[in-house]
Every structure is written in C-alpha cells, then in structure tokens.
mmCIF file of C-alpha atoms and ligand atoms in Angstrom:
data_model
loop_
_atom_site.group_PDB
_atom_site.id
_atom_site.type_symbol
_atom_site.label_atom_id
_atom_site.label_comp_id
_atom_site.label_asym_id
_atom_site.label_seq_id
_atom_site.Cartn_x
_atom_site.Cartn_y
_atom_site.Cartn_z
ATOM 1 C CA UNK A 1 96.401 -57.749 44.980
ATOM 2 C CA UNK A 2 95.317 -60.885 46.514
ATOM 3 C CA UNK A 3 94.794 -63.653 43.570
ATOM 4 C CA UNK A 4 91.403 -64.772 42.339
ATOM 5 C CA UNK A 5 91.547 -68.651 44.000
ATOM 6 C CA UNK A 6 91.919 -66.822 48.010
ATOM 7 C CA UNK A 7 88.923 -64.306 47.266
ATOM 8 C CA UNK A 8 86.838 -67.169 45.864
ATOM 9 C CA UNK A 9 87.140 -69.062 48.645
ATOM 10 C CA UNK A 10 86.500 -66.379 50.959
ATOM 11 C CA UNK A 11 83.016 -64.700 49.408
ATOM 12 C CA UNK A 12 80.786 -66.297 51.879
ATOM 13 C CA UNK A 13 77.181 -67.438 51.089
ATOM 14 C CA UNK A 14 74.587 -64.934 52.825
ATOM 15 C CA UNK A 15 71.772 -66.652 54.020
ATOM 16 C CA UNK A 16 68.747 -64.739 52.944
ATOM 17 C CA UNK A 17 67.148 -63.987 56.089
ATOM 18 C CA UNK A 18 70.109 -62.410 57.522
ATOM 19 C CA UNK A 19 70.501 -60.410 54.650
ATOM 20 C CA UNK A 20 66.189 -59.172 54.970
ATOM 21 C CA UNK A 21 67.237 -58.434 58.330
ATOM 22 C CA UNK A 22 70.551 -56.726 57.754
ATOM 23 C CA UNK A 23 68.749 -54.815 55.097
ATOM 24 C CA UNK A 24 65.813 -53.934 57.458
ATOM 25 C CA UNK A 25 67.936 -52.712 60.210
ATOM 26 C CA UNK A 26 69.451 -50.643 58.045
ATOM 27 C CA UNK A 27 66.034 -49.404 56.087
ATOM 28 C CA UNK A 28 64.272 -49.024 59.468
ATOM 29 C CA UNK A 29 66.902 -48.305 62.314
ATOM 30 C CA UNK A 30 63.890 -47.037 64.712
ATOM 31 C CA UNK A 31 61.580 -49.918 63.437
ATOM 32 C CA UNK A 32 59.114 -50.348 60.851
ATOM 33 C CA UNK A 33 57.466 -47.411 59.465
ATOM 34 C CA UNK A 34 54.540 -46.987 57.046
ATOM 35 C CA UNK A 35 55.728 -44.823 54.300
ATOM 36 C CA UNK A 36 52.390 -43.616 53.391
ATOM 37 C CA UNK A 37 50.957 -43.169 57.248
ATOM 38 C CA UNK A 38 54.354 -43.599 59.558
ATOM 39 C CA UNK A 39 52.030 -46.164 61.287
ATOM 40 C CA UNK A 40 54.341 -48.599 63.180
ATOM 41 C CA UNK A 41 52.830 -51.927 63.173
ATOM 42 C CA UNK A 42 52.794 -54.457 59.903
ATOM 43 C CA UNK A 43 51.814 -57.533 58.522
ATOM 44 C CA UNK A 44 54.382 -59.541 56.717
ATOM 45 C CA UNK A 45 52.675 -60.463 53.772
ATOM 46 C CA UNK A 46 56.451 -61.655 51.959
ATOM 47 C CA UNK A 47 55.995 -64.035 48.915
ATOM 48 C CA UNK A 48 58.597 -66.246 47.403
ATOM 49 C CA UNK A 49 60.801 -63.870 45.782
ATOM 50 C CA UNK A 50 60.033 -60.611 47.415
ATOM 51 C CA UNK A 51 60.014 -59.589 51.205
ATOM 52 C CA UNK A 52 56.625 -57.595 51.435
ATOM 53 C CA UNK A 53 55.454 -55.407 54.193
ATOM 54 C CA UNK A 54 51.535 -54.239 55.078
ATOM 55 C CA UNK A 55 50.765 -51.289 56.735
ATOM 56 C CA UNK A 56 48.539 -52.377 59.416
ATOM 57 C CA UNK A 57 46.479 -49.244 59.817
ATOM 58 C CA UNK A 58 46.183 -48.286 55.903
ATOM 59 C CA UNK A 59 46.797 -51.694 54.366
ATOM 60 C CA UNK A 60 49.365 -49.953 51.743
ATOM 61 C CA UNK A 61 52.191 -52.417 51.163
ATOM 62 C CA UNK A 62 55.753 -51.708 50.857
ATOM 63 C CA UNK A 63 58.544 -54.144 49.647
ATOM 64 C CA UNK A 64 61.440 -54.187 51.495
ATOM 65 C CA UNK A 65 63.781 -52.657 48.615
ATOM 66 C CA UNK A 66 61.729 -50.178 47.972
ATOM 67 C CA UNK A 67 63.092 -46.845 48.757
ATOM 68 C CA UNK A 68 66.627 -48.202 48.823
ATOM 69 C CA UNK A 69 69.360 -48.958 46.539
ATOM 70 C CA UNK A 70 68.598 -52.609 45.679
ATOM 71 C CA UNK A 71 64.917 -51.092 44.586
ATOM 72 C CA UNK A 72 63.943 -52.461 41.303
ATOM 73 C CA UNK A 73 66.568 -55.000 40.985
ATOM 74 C CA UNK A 74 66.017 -58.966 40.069
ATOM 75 C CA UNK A 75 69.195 -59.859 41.437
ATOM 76 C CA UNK A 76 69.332 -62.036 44.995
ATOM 77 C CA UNK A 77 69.164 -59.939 47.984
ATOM 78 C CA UNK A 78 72.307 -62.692 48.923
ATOM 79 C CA UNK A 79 73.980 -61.592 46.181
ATOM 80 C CA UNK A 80 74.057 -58.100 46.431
ATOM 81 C CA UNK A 81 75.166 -58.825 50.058
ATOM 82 C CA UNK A 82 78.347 -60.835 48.313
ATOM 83 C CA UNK A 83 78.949 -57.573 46.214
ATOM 84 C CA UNK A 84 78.938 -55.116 49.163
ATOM 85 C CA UNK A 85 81.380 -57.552 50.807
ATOM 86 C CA UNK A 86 83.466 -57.590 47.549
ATOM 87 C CA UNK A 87 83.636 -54.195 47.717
ATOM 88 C CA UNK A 88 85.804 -54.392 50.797
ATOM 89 C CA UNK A 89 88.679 -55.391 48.758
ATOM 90 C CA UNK A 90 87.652 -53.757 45.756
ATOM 91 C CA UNK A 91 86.894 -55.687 43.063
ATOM 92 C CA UNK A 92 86.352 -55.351 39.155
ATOM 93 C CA UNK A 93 83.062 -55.632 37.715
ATOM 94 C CA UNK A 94 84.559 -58.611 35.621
ATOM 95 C CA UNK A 95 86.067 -60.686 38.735
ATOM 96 C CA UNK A 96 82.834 -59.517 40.762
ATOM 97 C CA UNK A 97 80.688 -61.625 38.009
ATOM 98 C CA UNK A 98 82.435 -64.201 38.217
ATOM 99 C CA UNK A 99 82.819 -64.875 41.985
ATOM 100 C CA UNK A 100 78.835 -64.160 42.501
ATOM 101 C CA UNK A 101 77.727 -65.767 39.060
ATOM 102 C CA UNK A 102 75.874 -62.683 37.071
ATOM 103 C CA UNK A 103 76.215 -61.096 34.292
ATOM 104 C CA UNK A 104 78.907 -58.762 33.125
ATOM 105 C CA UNK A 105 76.804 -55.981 32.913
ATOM 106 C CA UNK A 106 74.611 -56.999 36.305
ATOM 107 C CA UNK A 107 78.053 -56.645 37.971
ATOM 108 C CA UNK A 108 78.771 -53.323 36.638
ATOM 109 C CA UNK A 109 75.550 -52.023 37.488
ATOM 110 C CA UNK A 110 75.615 -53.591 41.103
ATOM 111 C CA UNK A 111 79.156 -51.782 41.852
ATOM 112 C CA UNK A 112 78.080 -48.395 40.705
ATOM 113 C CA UNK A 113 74.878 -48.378 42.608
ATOM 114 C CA UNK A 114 76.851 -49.136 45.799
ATOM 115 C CA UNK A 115 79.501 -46.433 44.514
ATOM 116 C CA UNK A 116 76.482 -43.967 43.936
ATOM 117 C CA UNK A 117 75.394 -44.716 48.092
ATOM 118 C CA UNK A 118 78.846 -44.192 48.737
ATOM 119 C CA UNK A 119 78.829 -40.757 46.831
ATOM 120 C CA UNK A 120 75.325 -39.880 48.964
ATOM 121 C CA UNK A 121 76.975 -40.788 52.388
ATOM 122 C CA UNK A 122 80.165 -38.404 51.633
ATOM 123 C CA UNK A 123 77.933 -35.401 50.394
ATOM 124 C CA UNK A 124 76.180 -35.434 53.979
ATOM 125 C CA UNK A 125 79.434 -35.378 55.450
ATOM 126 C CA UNK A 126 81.960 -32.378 55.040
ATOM 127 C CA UNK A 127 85.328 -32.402 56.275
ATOM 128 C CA UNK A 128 86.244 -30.888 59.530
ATOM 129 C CA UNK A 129 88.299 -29.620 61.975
ATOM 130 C CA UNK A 130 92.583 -29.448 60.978
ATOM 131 C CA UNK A 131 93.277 -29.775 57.262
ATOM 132 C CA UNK A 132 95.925 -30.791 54.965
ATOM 133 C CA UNK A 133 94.807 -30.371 51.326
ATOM 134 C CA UNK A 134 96.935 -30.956 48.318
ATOM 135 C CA UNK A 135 96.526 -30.692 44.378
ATOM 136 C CA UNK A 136 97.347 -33.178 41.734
ATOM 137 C CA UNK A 137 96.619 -34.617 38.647
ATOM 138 C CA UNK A 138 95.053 -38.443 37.627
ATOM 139 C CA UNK A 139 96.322 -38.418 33.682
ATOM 140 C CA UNK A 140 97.775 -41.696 31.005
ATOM 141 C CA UNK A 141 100.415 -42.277 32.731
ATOM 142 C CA UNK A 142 98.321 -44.002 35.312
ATOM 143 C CA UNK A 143 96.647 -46.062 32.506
ATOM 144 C CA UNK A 144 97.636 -49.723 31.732
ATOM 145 C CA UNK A 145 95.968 -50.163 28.220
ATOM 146 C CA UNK A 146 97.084 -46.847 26.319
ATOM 147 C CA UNK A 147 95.675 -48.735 23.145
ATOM 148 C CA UNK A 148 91.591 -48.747 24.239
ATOM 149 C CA UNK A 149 88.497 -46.760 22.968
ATOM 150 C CA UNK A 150 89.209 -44.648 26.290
ATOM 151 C CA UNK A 151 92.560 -43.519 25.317
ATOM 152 C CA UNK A 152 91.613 -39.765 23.912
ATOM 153 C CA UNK A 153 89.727 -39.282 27.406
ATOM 154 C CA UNK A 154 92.411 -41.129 29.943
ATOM 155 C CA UNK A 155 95.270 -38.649 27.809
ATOM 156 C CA UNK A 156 93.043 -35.658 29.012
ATOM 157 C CA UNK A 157 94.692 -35.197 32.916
ATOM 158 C CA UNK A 158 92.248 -34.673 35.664
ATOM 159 C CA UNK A 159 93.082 -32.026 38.382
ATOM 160 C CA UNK A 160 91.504 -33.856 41.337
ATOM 161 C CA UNK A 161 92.048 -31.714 45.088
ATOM 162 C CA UNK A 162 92.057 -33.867 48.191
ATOM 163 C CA UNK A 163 91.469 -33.262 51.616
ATOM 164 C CA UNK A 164 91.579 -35.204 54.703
ATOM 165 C CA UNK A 165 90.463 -34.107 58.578
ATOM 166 C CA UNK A 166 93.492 -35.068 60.835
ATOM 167 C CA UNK A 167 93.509 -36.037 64.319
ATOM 168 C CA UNK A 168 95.451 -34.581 67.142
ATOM 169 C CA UNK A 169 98.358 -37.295 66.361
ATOM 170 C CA UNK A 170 97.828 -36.700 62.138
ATOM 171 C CA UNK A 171 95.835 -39.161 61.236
ATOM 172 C CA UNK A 172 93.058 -39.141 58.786
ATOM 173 C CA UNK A 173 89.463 -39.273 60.548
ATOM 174 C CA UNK A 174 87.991 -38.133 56.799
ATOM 175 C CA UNK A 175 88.998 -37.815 53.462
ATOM 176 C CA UNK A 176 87.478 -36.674 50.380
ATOM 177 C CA UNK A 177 88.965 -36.729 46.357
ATOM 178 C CA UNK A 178 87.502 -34.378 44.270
ATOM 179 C CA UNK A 179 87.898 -34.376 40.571
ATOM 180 C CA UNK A 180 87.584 -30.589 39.908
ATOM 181 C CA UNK A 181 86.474 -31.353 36.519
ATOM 182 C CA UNK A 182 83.635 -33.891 37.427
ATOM 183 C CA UNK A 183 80.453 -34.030 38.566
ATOM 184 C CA UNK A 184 80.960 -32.765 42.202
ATOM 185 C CA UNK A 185 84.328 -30.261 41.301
ATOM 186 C CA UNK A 186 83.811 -27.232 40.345
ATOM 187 C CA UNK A 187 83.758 -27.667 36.827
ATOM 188 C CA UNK A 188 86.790 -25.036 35.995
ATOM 189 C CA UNK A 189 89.234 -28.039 34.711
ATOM 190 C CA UNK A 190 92.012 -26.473 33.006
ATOM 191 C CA UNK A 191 95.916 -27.119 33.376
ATOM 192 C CA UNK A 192 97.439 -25.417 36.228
ATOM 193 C CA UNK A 193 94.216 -25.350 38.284
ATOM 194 C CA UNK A 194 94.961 -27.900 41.427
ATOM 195 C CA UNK A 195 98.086 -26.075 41.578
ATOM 196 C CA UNK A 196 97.020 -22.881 42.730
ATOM 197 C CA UNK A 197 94.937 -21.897 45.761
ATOM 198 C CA UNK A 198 91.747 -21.496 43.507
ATOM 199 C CA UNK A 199 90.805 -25.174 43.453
ATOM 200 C CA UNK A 200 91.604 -25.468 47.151
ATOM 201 C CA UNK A 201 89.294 -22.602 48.123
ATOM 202 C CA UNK A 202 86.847 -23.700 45.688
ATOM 203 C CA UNK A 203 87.450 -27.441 47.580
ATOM 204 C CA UNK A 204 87.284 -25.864 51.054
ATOM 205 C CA UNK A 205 83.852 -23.636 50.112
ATOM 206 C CA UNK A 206 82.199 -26.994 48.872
ATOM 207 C CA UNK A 207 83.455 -29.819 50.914
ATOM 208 C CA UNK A 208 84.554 -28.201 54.270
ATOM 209 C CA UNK A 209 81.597 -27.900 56.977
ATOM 210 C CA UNK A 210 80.185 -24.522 56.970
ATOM 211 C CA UNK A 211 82.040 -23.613 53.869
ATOM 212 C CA UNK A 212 85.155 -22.660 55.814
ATOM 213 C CA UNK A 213 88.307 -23.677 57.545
ATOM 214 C CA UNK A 214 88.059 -23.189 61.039
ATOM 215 C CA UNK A 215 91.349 -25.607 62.252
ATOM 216 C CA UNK A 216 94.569 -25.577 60.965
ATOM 217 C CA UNK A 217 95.000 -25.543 57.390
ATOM 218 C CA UNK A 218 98.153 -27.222 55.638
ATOM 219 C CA UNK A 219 98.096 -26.648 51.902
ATOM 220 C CA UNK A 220 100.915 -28.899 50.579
ATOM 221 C CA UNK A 221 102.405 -27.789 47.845
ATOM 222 C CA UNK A 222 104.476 -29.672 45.730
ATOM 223 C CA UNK A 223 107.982 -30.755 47.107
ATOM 224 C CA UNK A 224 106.820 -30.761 50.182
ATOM 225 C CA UNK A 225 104.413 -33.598 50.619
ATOM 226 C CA UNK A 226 106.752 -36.376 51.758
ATOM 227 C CA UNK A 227 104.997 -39.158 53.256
ATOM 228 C CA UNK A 228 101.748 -36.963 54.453
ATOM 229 C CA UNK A 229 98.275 -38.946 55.131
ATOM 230 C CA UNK A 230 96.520 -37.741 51.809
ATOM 231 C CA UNK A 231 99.185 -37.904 49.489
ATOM 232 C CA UNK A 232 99.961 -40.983 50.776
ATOM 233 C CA UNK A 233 96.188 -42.195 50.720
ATOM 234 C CA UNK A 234 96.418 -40.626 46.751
ATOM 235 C CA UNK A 235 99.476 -42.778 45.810
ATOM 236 C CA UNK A 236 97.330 -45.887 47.126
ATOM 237 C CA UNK A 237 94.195 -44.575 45.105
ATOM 238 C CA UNK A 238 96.263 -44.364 41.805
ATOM 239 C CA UNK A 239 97.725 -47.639 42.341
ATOM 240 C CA UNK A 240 94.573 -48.857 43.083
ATOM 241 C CA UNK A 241 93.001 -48.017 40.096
ATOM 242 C CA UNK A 242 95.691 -48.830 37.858
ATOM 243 C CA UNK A 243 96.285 -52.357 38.854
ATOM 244 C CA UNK A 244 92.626 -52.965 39.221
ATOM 245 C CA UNK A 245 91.402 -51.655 36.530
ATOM 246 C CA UNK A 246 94.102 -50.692 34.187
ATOM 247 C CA UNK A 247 93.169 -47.022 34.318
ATOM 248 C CA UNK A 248 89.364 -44.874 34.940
ATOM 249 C CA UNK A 249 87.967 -42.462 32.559
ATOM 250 C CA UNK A 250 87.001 -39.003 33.730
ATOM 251 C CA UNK A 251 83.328 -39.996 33.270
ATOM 252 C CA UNK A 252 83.263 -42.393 36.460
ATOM 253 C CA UNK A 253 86.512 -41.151 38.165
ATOM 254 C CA UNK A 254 84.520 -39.345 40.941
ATOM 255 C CA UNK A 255 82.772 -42.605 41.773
ATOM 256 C CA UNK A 256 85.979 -44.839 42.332
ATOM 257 C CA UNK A 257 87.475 -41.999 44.013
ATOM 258 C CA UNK A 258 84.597 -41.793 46.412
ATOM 259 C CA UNK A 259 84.654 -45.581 47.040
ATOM 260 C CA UNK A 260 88.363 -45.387 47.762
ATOM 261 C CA UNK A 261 88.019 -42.875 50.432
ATOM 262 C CA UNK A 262 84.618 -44.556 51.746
ATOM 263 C CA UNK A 263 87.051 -47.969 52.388
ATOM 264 C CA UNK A 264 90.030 -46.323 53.859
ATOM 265 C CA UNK A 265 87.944 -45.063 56.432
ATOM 266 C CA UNK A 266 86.027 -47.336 57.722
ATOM 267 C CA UNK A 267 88.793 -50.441 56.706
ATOM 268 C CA UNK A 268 87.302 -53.659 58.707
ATOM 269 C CA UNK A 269 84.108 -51.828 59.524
ATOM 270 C CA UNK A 270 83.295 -51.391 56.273
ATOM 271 C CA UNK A 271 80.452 -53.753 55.488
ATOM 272 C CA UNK A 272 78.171 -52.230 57.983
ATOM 273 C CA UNK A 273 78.502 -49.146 56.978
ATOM 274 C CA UNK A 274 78.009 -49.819 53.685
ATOM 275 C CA UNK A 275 74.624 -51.864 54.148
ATOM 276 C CA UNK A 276 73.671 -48.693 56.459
ATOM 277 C CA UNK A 277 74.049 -46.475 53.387
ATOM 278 C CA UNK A 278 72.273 -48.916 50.941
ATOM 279 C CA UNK A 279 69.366 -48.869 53.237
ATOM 280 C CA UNK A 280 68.596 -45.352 53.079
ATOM 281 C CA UNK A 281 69.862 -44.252 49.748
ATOM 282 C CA UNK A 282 67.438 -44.062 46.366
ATOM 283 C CA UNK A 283 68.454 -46.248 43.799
ATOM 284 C CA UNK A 284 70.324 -45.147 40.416
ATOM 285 C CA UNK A 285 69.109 -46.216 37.167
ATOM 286 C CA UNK A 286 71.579 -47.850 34.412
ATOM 287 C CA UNK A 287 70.335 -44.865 31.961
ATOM 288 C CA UNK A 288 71.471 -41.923 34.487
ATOM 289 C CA UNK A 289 74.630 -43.861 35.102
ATOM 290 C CA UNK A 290 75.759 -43.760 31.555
ATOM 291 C CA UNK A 291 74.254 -40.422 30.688
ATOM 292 C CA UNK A 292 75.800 -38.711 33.782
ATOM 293 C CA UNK A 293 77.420 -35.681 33.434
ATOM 294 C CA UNK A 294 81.098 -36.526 32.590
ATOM 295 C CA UNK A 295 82.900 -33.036 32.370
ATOM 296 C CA UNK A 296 84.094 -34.237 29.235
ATOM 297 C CA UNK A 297 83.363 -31.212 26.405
ATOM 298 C CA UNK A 298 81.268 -32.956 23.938
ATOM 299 C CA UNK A 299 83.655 -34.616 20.832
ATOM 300 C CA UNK A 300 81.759 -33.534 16.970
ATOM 301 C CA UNK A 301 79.589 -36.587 16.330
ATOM 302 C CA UNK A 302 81.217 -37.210 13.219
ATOM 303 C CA UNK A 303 84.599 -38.046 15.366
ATOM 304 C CA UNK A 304 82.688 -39.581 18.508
ATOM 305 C CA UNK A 305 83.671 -43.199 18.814
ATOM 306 C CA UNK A 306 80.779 -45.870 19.792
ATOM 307 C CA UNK A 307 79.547 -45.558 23.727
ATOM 308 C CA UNK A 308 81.868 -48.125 24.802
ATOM 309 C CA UNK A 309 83.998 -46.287 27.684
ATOM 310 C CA UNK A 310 80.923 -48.442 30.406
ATOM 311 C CA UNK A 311 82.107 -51.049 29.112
ATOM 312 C CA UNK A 312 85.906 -50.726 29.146
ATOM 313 C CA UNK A 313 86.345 -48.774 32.505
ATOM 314 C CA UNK A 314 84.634 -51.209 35.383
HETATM 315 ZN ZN1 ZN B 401 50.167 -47.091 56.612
#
C-alpha cells in the first residue's frame, strides 16, 4: 500500500471547468439535451455555485448534476473529481477525508455513491463468452479488528461465486464477485453453498449474458485453482480489503467487491470510465445506503447493538 505522504502529493487539484466539462461529456455524450423537450440548443444561465442549463425552446432549466450521481450534493464538483481519482488506488473513507478536506461522513457517502455507479455499470454488463467460475468464502479470518461492533457479522462467512470472461490467451476481459448472500446473490446463503454447482448455476442464470453459458465453462473446484485469473484476482480482493480496511461487513461487501472488479478492469483507464458512469447513473441517498438490504437475518432488538457497522466498515 503506497504511504499517505506519496498519495498526498499526487491528488491533483481539478480545475472546475474541466471537471463541468468532464462531467458534461459524460452527462451528454451526443450533446445537450432538454430533459423535458429533448430540444438541443441552451442557454447557460450557471451562477456561482451551480452550473445551470436553459432549455432554449421551453425555458425549463436543468443543473448540470441533476440526473447524475453528484445530484443533490454540496460538495465541490473538484472534489468529487479528487475522490473518483482516489478511487483508482482505493482509498478509505478516513484517508479520502483527509487528502480532499471533508468530513468523515462526506467521504463515506462520496465513495459509496461512486461504488453504487459502479454496481449500475456491472448490472448492464453480463459476463461472456469462455468461463472459469469458482466458489469461496469472505469470513473473520480476513478481518483485522476481531474486537469491533462488527465482529458477530464479519464471524458470519460469506459464500461469494466469481466469474471472469477469458480471452483466447486466459486473460480476464470481465469479472464479476457475487456475494450469494447479498443484495445481488441469490439470497440462499448457507454453509456449503459456493461449493456445489447450485450457486454457480444460480451465478451463471443471473450474471452470464442470456442466462447461459455458451463458451467454455471451467468450474474450479477446490485443489485445483493454482494460480488461475479469478482466484488470483480473489486473493488480491481479500487482501485488499483487509489491509485497507481491516475487514467489510456483509452489509456493504457487494459494493467493495464491485469496485474491486470495476478497477482491475479498466486499471489506468479507470478514471474515464468512472466519470462516464457518474454521468449517467441516479444518485443514492445516505438513508437507502444504510437501510439497504444486508442479507443479514434480523438480530432480536433487545440484543441488536447501536447502528454503528457505517461507521466502522469504510
Ligand atoms: Zn426544453
């Protein structure tokens, strides 16, 4: 992990007419478009603090976040631009607020929105093609701080099934984890599961184009997974996530997993895409975030410990 002095030095400051433009291009690949009348042509009518578009044939007025991630948020359009190009290296919501200068919570926030774009780019796009798929299991051994307010639901493993499209020479082209348990498995969590070739199929009829495999399908089974593209790419995840952030609950898992997959494909091109997928996704609000469904059963209130686990896990 690189140390906190290099990635200081190397966030760089956005200016914040690049960043309207980057944002733009990416709201508006084909140009301006009225989102009331798909009229073409527009006024800028932009004040201080907010870039503001009129419609010039019905005069409605659309900001520039509006429809997009950053929608609704009061924090710089620069610095948002600093967070998507923390997320490159993949950052903690703690170091993020300190390198951009926001609050704890405003960094959390700002990380899970881009992680929820990241989730809406990889449901438009199954895998394809030849397969390898494996099962495993993200449980406490992976966690750093055994002793936190997470603990009961970090001891509770997660079968997660992963898959990754291979090119003619076996590299990965697209990869997907999948926590079976969470919000976009299956829901059918139990020990055992990622093991069989129940989770797989269940994988392969939800994340695999068309619902089937038509390449080559490797299902590696344990023993025989060696130094293959997604176990390897799982061993990184894991290690990822425990040296970043000392461990993820099963509430959020899906989302890190996502944004681990989302960088190791796209590596150095990573900041476009990411803008790109800002641009066009709706935004998440903090309330749906926490609420989410976490495939965790419900705990009797009288043994529920305080809502802390948001706080803990970024
Ligand atoms: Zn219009």
């Amino acid at each position: 992990m690189p140390n906190r002095f290099s990635i200081r030095d190397s966030v760089p400051d956005f200016n914040k007419e690049d960043c309207e433009q980057a944002l733009f291009a990416a709201k508006w690949p084909h140009g301006f478009r009225c989102p009331r009348c798909a009229h073409t042509q527009y006024y800028d009518v932009s004040t201080r603090r907010r870039p503001l578009m009129e419609c010039r044939s019905c005069s409605h007025q659309t900001s520039l976040t509006a429809g997009t991630v950053l929608e609704g948020s009061r924090t710089p359009l620069t610095k948002w631009f600093q967070a998507m190009f923390l997320m490159q290296i993949g950052i903690s919501a703690r170091l993020l607020a300190e390198l951009i200068g926001v609050t704890y919570k405003t960094a959390w926030l700002m990380n899970h929105k881009l992680r929820h774009a990241i989730g809406a780019w990889d449901r438009e796009r199954p895998l394809d093609g030849d397969l390898q798929l494996l099962g495993e299991y993200y449980g406490y051994e992976y966690h750093r701080y055994l002793g936190s307010p997470i603990i009961q639901e970090a001891l509770k493993p997660q079968p997660v099934v992963i898959g990754a499209s291979l090119d003619g020479a076996g590299d990965i082209v697209h990869l997907k984890m999948k926590a079976v348990d969470g919000p976009e498995g299956d829901g059918r969590a139990r020990r055992g599961v990622t093991d069989g070739e129940e989770a797989v199929e269940r994988f392969v009829q939800k994340h695999v184009a068309g619902g089937e495999a038509t390449g080559n399908v490797e299902h590696l089974a344990r023993g025989r997974r060696g130094r293959k593209a997604p176990h390897m790419a799982w061993r990184e995840a894991v290690q990822w996530l425990t040296w970043t952030f000392g461990g993820i609950g099963p509430k959020h898992l899906q989302a890190y997993l996502n944004e681990f997959c989302f960088r190791r494909l796209f590596r150095n091109d990573m900041l476009a895409e990411l803008i790109a997928c800002c641009g066009t996704t709706e935004t998440i609000t903090y309330r749906s975030l926490v609420g989410a469904r976490s495939g965790v059963r419900p705990i009797p209130w009288a043994f529920r410990r305080p809502a802390l686990s948001h706080r803990r896990t970024g």
